[in-house]
mmCIF file of C-alpha atoms in Angstrom:
data_model
loop_
_atom_site.group_PDB
_atom_site.id
_atom_site.type_symbol
_atom_site.label_atom_id
_atom_site.label_comp_id
_atom_site.label_asym_id
_atom_site.label_seq_id
_atom_site.Cartn_x
_atom_site.Cartn_y
_atom_site.Cartn_z
ATOM 1 C CA MET A 165 173.249 148.039 55.774
ATOM 2 C CA ALA A 166 171.253 151.290 56.016
ATOM 3 C CA VAL A 167 171.987 154.456 57.992
ATOM 4 C CA CYS A 168 169.885 157.563 58.598
ATOM 5 C CA LEU A 169 171.723 160.542 60.103
ATOM 6 C CA LEU A 170 169.726 163.535 61.350
ATOM 7 C CA TYR A 171 170.837 166.825 62.920
ATOM 8 C CA ARG A 172 169.201 169.550 64.989
ATOM 9 C CA GLN A 173 170.799 172.992 65.108
ATOM 10 C CA ARG A 174 169.725 175.831 67.354
ATOM 11 C CA ALA A 175 171.337 179.249 67.418
ATOM 12 C CA THR A 176 172.178 179.282 71.131
ATOM 13 C CA ARG A 177 173.136 175.610 71.585
ATOM 14 C CA ARG A 178 175.606 173.112 70.225
ATOM 15 C CA PRO A 179 174.308 170.932 67.370
ATOM 16 C CA ARG A 180 172.739 167.590 68.211
ATOM 17 C CA TYR A 181 172.546 164.440 66.114
ATOM 18 C CA TYR A 182 170.443 161.275 65.898
ATOM 19 C CA ARG A 183 171.579 158.194 63.957
ATOM 20 C CA VAL A 184 169.477 155.120 63.152
ATOM 21 C CA GLU A 185 171.174 152.107 61.566
ATOM 22 C CA LEU A 186 169.893 148.733 60.353
ATOM 23 C CA ALA A 187 172.452 145.915 60.232
ATOM 24 C CA TYR A 188 172.623 142.137 60.202
ATOM 25 C CA ASP A 189 174.521 140.409 63.006
ATOM 26 C CA LEU A 190 176.452 137.123 62.966
ATOM 27 C CA PHE A 191 173.357 135.076 63.811
ATOM 28 C CA ASP A 192 171.313 136.396 60.843
ATOM 29 C CA ASN A 193 169.193 138.646 63.045
ATOM 30 C CA VAL A 194 168.590 142.283 62.168
ATOM 31 C CA SER A 195 169.632 144.983 64.635
ATOM 32 C CA VAL A 196 168.322 148.519 64.922
ATOM 33 C CA MET A 197 171.048 150.654 66.464
ATOM 34 C CA CYS A 198 170.275 154.197 67.570
ATOM 35 C CA GLU A 199 172.825 156.761 68.693
ATOM 36 C CA TRP A 200 172.156 160.351 69.760
ATOM 37 C CA GLY A 201 173.856 163.178 71.563
ATOM 38 C CA ILE A 202 175.636 166.489 71.269
ATOM 39 C CA ALA A 203 178.116 166.762 68.413
ATOM 40 C CA GLY A 204 181.602 166.377 69.868
ATOM 41 C CA GLY A 205 180.280 165.064 73.183
ATOM 42 C CA LYS A 206 179.486 161.731 74.733
ATOM 43 C CA ALA A 207 176.882 159.709 72.838
ATOM 44 C CA ASN A 208 173.947 157.677 74.084
ATOM 45 C CA ALA A 209 173.109 154.457 72.284
ATOM 46 C CA THR A 210 170.601 151.627 72.208
ATOM 47 C CA LYS A 211 170.347 148.397 70.220
ATOM 48 C CA LEU A 212 167.267 146.313 69.474
ATOM 49 C CA THR A 213 167.407 142.905 67.773
ATOM 50 C CA PHE A 214 164.704 141.462 65.523
ATOM 51 C CA SER A 215 164.357 138.113 63.800
ATOM 52 C CA ASN A 216 163.277 139.607 60.463
ATOM 53 C CA LEU A 217 163.985 142.670 58.354
ATOM 54 C CA ARG A 218 160.353 143.797 58.175
ATOM 55 C CA ASP A 219 159.930 144.285 61.927
ATOM 56 C CA ALA A 220 163.348 145.921 62.209
ATOM 57 C CA SER A 221 162.657 148.389 59.406
ATOM 58 C CA ILE A 222 159.282 149.312 60.916
ATOM 59 C CA GLU A 223 161.000 150.078 64.244
ATOM 60 C CA ALA A 224 163.792 152.053 62.555
ATOM 61 C CA ASP A 225 161.249 154.097 60.619
ATOM 62 C CA ARG A 226 159.234 154.728 63.796
ATOM 63 C CA ARG A 227 162.346 156.049 65.569
ATOM 64 C CA ARG A 228 163.326 158.217 62.568
ATOM 65 C CA LYS A 229 159.862 159.790 62.426
ATOM 66 C CA ARG A 230 159.934 160.443 66.170
ATOM 67 C CA ALA A 231 163.263 162.245 65.845
ATOM 68 C CA GLN A 232 161.935 164.329 62.958
ATOM 69 C CA ARG A 233 158.905 165.342 65.035
ATOM 70 C CA ARG A 234 161.383 166.562 67.659
ATOM 71 C CA GLY A 235 163.059 168.880 65.152
ATOM 72 C CA TYR A 236 165.827 166.706 63.676
ATOM 73 C CA ALA A 237 166.384 166.895 59.904
ATOM 74 C CA ARG A 238 168.890 165.738 57.294
ATOM 75 C CA LEU A 239 172.055 167.826 57.239
ATOM 76 C CA ASP A 240 171.182 169.793 54.092
ATOM 77 C CA ARG A 241 167.792 170.765 55.577
ATOM 78 C CA ALA A 242 169.213 171.438 59.062
ATOM 79 C CA LEU A 243 171.720 173.957 57.631
ATOM 80 C CA ALA A 244 169.026 175.685 55.578
ATOM 81 C CA VAL A 245 166.937 176.290 58.720
ATOM 82 C CA ALA A 246 169.794 177.633 60.893
#
């Protein structure tokens, strides 16, 4: 349904990514799926399920903002900083 992909690039380290996705499941619930890790490495993931889109989108936005506070940005902005 909706995907937000953020990257964090540092000069001395491999690039990292953070992905937040909103999607409906088979039972008409809305899932917030988050995946993060080092590009090209093993990923970590979590999935939260909500009964309505409003609560799910609030949680997805909260996680996106938290990642941005930690230095993650969209790809075009991440490359401009590096």
